[in-house]
């Protein structure tokens, strides 16, 4: 079995299984915890929990006016690499073929040049995030091994993917195999590290929206 | 004093509600909250970053879920952790909730700090003066020694001095008015001001010597048993009267605890409505029961965090000021985004926190001066005391006023008798 066969076969299959089961385990064990019942009387005219939850999610997409430029830089940079990752993952033709194999649905891809630009921008943005993490005293203090490892595990697929598409550094098959293996590593790490925030963000923002919403506060 | 690390760990792990654990698991360590925090903004000390304040409680949870727990390799809370974070959990967090607004994950850090304080209290570790305020409340009815007798004396004296008819322990009154001992001891005219407004509007109201102290230092100190005792005193008094409404005076956390906490802390719905005094005055104004002379002093309004950002009553204060305070200028930021005074969450009662608290107050001074006014009106006696002390510290010559008092001073026909 070649490295590419291994990557495409058992590696990615095991990784997908770990990802799916791991995420389910995390979510079920979280949602299965006791939910504190709020017995306080909702403010008259306060939105329903559902609508407060949705607006809580939307409101936290951006920082309110009046917060500093540091916040704004980190926020914009965060959007750049999140959107970059989404464009690469959902827009690249090869990825769409892979997703079609899994889910049976597909959509038109973006030109490879666009994907390459997105990948370069995403890499730059990830590096900027790392530099901020390593240089800001606040960020250095609050950063843990989980943060650095997650950064690495997120950056590697972008870097190896870009190398594979550009045929740089090794044979294409080898580069592709390495790329797929880095994706497998990301999937395996996903449920155990902070990548879970991709799911948790819906819970926490909505719950805070509900918490403040019933008080009649819009934050 | 021995520090009971086990008790702290048990207390952390006993709090496993879904929202709390989600919050702890969701933090991506992005550092956005630092900018929103008045303490970090003032000190520049990275340890004051709100997310960092949650590390011990997050560690306790992580330890519990750690895969190699059975080998004894899981992270454990240590005495050093508790000692190091004591200052971060008590002295440098007013639970103002400003960091929630900027958190991309929407984590409500203030709630977690409130929960975390219980673990420190269980361990027997925390600011002695804050803990004493809680114990005094349990043993003497109030953190500042306002016993029922002292309250009666004060009210009697105020009735004479301020020429206002007081209602004390009036049977079957519809509205139970509570006090904050900060007001009773330091700003007693707040008590007569509330009485004047109630009388003016013809409200059927009373103070009660059985349930009067609305501040809840049990809650602020993380001593849940005392928090319950304090709530029960007022709830029992209101139930004995059959009161329809309990009015919380100018005190932010007292409102937060009674309005948004009591039913959950006591585990049952309250048989009465809870309103902050500003909400009650706004209600009287809406009903056309307030006749006011215009208040012309150029002023700005400071939102108590627990009333506005975490209480939802920011609009009522504006409604009172509308058409009454003719020279009112909003500060920036304001309402739900406002900066805390620096003394909320019990920080006011922590002596060793005073230095940093005074520095924090500079933010407020700058905010007031930027409005071009020179008078700061608020609706929280705790904010007012914090501001008064910091004002003295900086020899700032700005004016400090209470919203309730300026309303009471400008009532037209304040001689109306109660029902």
PDB file of N, CA and C in Angstrom, chain B residues 59 62-78:
ATOM      1  N   UNK B  59      -9.482  24.401  35.033  1.00  0.00           N
ATOM      2  CA  UNK B  59      -8.539  23.337  35.367  1.00  0.00           C
ATOM      3  C   UNK B  59      -9.249  22.226  36.159  1.00  0.00           C
ATOM      4  N   UNK B  62     -11.209  20.211  33.723  1.00  0.00           N
ATOM      5  CA  UNK B  62     -10.317  19.444  32.849  1.00  0.00           C
ATOM      6  C   UNK B  62      -9.822  18.216  33.610  1.00  0.00           C
ATOM      7  N   UNK B  63      -9.462  18.417  34.868  1.00  0.00           N
ATOM      8  CA  UNK B  63      -8.966  17.327  35.697  1.00  0.00           C
ATOM      9  C   UNK B  63      -9.974  16.200  35.809  1.00  0.00           C
ATOM     10  N   UNK B  64     -11.235  16.604  35.903  1.00  0.00           N
ATOM     11  CA  UNK B  64     -12.280  15.611  36.084  1.00  0.00           C
ATOM     12  C   UNK B  64     -12.459  14.760  34.827  1.00  0.00           C
ATOM     13  N   UNK B  65     -12.233  15.389  33.663  1.00  0.00           N
ATOM     14  CA  UNK B  65     -12.473  14.681  32.405  1.00  0.00           C
ATOM     15  C   UNK B  65     -11.206  14.060  31.816  1.00  0.00           C
ATOM     16  N   UNK B  66     -10.085  14.285  32.488  1.00  0.00           N
ATOM     17  CA  UNK B  66      -8.789  13.884  31.951  1.00  0.00           C
ATOM     18  C   UNK B  66      -8.741  12.371  31.706  1.00  0.00           C
ATOM     19  N   UNK B  67      -8.297  11.948  30.520  1.00  0.00           N
ATOM     20  CA  UNK B  67      -8.315  10.514  30.216  1.00  0.00           C
ATOM     21  C   UNK B  67      -7.431   9.686  31.155  1.00  0.00           C
ATOM     22  N   UNK B  68      -6.329  10.247  31.632  1.00  0.00           N
ATOM     23  CA  UNK B  68      -5.421   9.445  32.463  1.00  0.00           C
ATOM     24  C   UNK B  68      -5.634   9.721  33.954  1.00  0.00           C
ATOM     25  N   UNK B  69      -6.870  10.132  34.277  1.00  0.00           N
ATOM     26  CA  UNK B  69      -7.204  10.466  35.657  1.00  0.00           C
ATOM     27  C   UNK B  69      -6.838   9.311  36.617  1.00  0.00           C
ATOM     28  N   UNK B  70      -7.117   8.076  36.154  1.00  0.00           N
ATOM     29  CA  UNK B  70      -6.895   6.911  37.017  1.00  0.00           C
ATOM     30  C   UNK B  70      -5.425   6.680  37.323  1.00  0.00           C
ATOM     31  N   UNK B  71      -4.546   7.291  36.543  1.00  0.00           N
ATOM     32  CA  UNK B  71      -3.109   7.156  36.835  1.00  0.00           C
ATOM     33  C   UNK B  71      -2.636   8.279  37.767  1.00  0.00           C
ATOM     34  N   UNK B  72      -3.563   9.112  38.145  1.00  0.00           N
ATOM     35  CA  UNK B  72      -3.194  10.230  39.017  1.00  0.00           C
ATOM     36  C   UNK B  72      -2.499  11.350  38.256  1.00  0.00           C
ATOM     37  N   UNK B  73      -2.669  11.361  36.928  1.00  0.00           N
ATOM     38  CA  UNK B  73      -1.952  12.364  36.131  1.00  0.00           C
ATOM     39  C   UNK B  73      -2.797  13.595  35.787  1.00  0.00           C
ATOM     40  N   UNK B  74      -4.029  13.595  36.242  1.00  0.00           N
ATOM     41  CA  UNK B  74      -4.912  14.707  35.861  1.00  0.00           C
ATOM     42  C   UNK B  74      -4.491  15.992  36.572  1.00  0.00           C
ATOM     43  N   UNK B  75      -4.704  17.143  35.908  1.00  0.00           N
ATOM     44  CA  UNK B  75      -4.411  18.421  36.571  1.00  0.00           C
ATOM     45  C   UNK B  75      -5.288  18.581  37.810  1.00  0.00           C
ATOM     46  N   UNK B  76      -4.702  19.121  38.842  1.00  0.00           N
ATOM     47  CA  UNK B  76      -5.448  19.310  40.098  1.00  0.00           C
ATOM     48  C   UNK B  76      -5.301  20.743  40.569  1.00  0.00           C
ATOM     49  N   UNK B  77      -6.353  21.252  41.192  1.00  0.00           N
ATOM     50  CA  UNK B  77      -6.291  22.574  41.814  1.00  0.00           C
ATOM     51  C   UNK B  77      -5.355  22.487  43.019  1.00  0.00           C
ATOM     52  N   UNK B  78      -4.487  23.453  43.127  1.00  0.00           N
ATOM     53  CA  UNK B  78      -3.562  23.445  44.268  1.00  0.00           C
ATOM     54  C   UNK B  78      -3.810  24.666  45.151  1.00  0.00           C
TER      55      UNK B  78
END
